[in-house]
Phi, psi and omega in degrees: 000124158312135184293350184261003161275323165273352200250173167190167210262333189297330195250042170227163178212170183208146129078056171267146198270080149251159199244348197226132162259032195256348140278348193272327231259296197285328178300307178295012194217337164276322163301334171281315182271336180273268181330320195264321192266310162315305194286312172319279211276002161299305143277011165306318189303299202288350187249333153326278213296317199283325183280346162246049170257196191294322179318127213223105173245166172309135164320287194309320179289326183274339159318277179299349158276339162299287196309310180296307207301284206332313190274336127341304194279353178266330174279318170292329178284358177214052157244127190261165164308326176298319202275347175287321191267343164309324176275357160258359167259000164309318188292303176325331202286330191281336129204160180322128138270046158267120188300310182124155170056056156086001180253160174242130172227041165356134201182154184169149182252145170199177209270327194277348195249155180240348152261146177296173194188148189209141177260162185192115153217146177233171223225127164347292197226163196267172167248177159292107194226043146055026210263144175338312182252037168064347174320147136313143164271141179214000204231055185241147183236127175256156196237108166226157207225126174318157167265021180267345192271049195285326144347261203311322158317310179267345165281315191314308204277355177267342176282347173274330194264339147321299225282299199291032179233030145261118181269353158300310185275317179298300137026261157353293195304321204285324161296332122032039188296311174288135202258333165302325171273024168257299188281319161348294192279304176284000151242025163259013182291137151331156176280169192252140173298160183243000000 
């Protein structure tokens, strides 16, 4: 999967004064539910839009394409940041997911969402994110993943965890004022071999 299938410019920030990570956790779960609920209410708009245009589909096919989206916008329209930020620190508990050389890679599955979706922030200064080689973290990209996608889950978190052991590249990343020339620079990056 491609970083511009996960990423987006809405859901990246640079050079944020955060001091904790368990604020850094919440930055990333307010950033993730505001995407996740904006996009729930888009397609609300476009399936709206699609049952009064001229295209003539079956009933029973616009019943059940209806039936499915509505119980999607339901399970998403009322996942709030909190229940996004419990499951990535549920996820912490089981152990850190600071990779080492500053990076963080928060990550958790859950039910409500049907595609994966990533946040990207990098941090002023780094904070105490438990991480193997005792670094501060300055580098986190968080993940949340259907929870059926246990695969996808892991080629992802492992490609990422390719990407970020460049040390050029986190450097780069760490430089960063803008956050659209942030996601730029990170999808116009080669794919990382599997």
């Amino acid at each position: 999967m491609d970083l511009s299938d996960l990423l987006d410019p809405e859901r990246i920030r640079c050079h944020c004064s955060i001091q904790s990570k368990k604020r850094t956790l919440q930055t990333l779960a307010e950033l993730l539910g505001e995407s996740l609920r904006a996009r729930n209410a888009t397609d609300d708009v476009n399936d709206d839009d699609a049952e009064g245009g001229e295209e003539k589909s079956s009933p029973r096919k616009v019943r059940k394409s209806r039936k499915q989206s509505d119980k999607a916008a339901e399970s998403a329209d009322t996942l709030s940041d909190m229940q996004i930020l419990d499951a990535l620190i549920s996820r912490e508990r089981l152990g850190s997911t600071g990779l080492g050389h500053g990076v963080g890679l928060p990550h958790s599955r859950l039910a409500s969402i049907e595609e994966p979706i990533a946040a990207f922030v990098t941090l002023e200064k780094g904070v105490d994110y438990e991480s193997v080689d005792g670094q501060p973290v300055d580098l986190v990209f968080g993940l949340l993943v259907p929870e059926h996608c246990n695969d996808e889950h892991l080629q992802i978190l492992a490609q990422m965890a390719r990407r970020f052991s460049d040390a050029e590249l986190r450097d780069t990343l760490r430089g960063f004022d803008d956050p659209d020339a942030l996601y730029e620079h990170l999808t116009s990056l080669q794919p990382v071999s599997t």
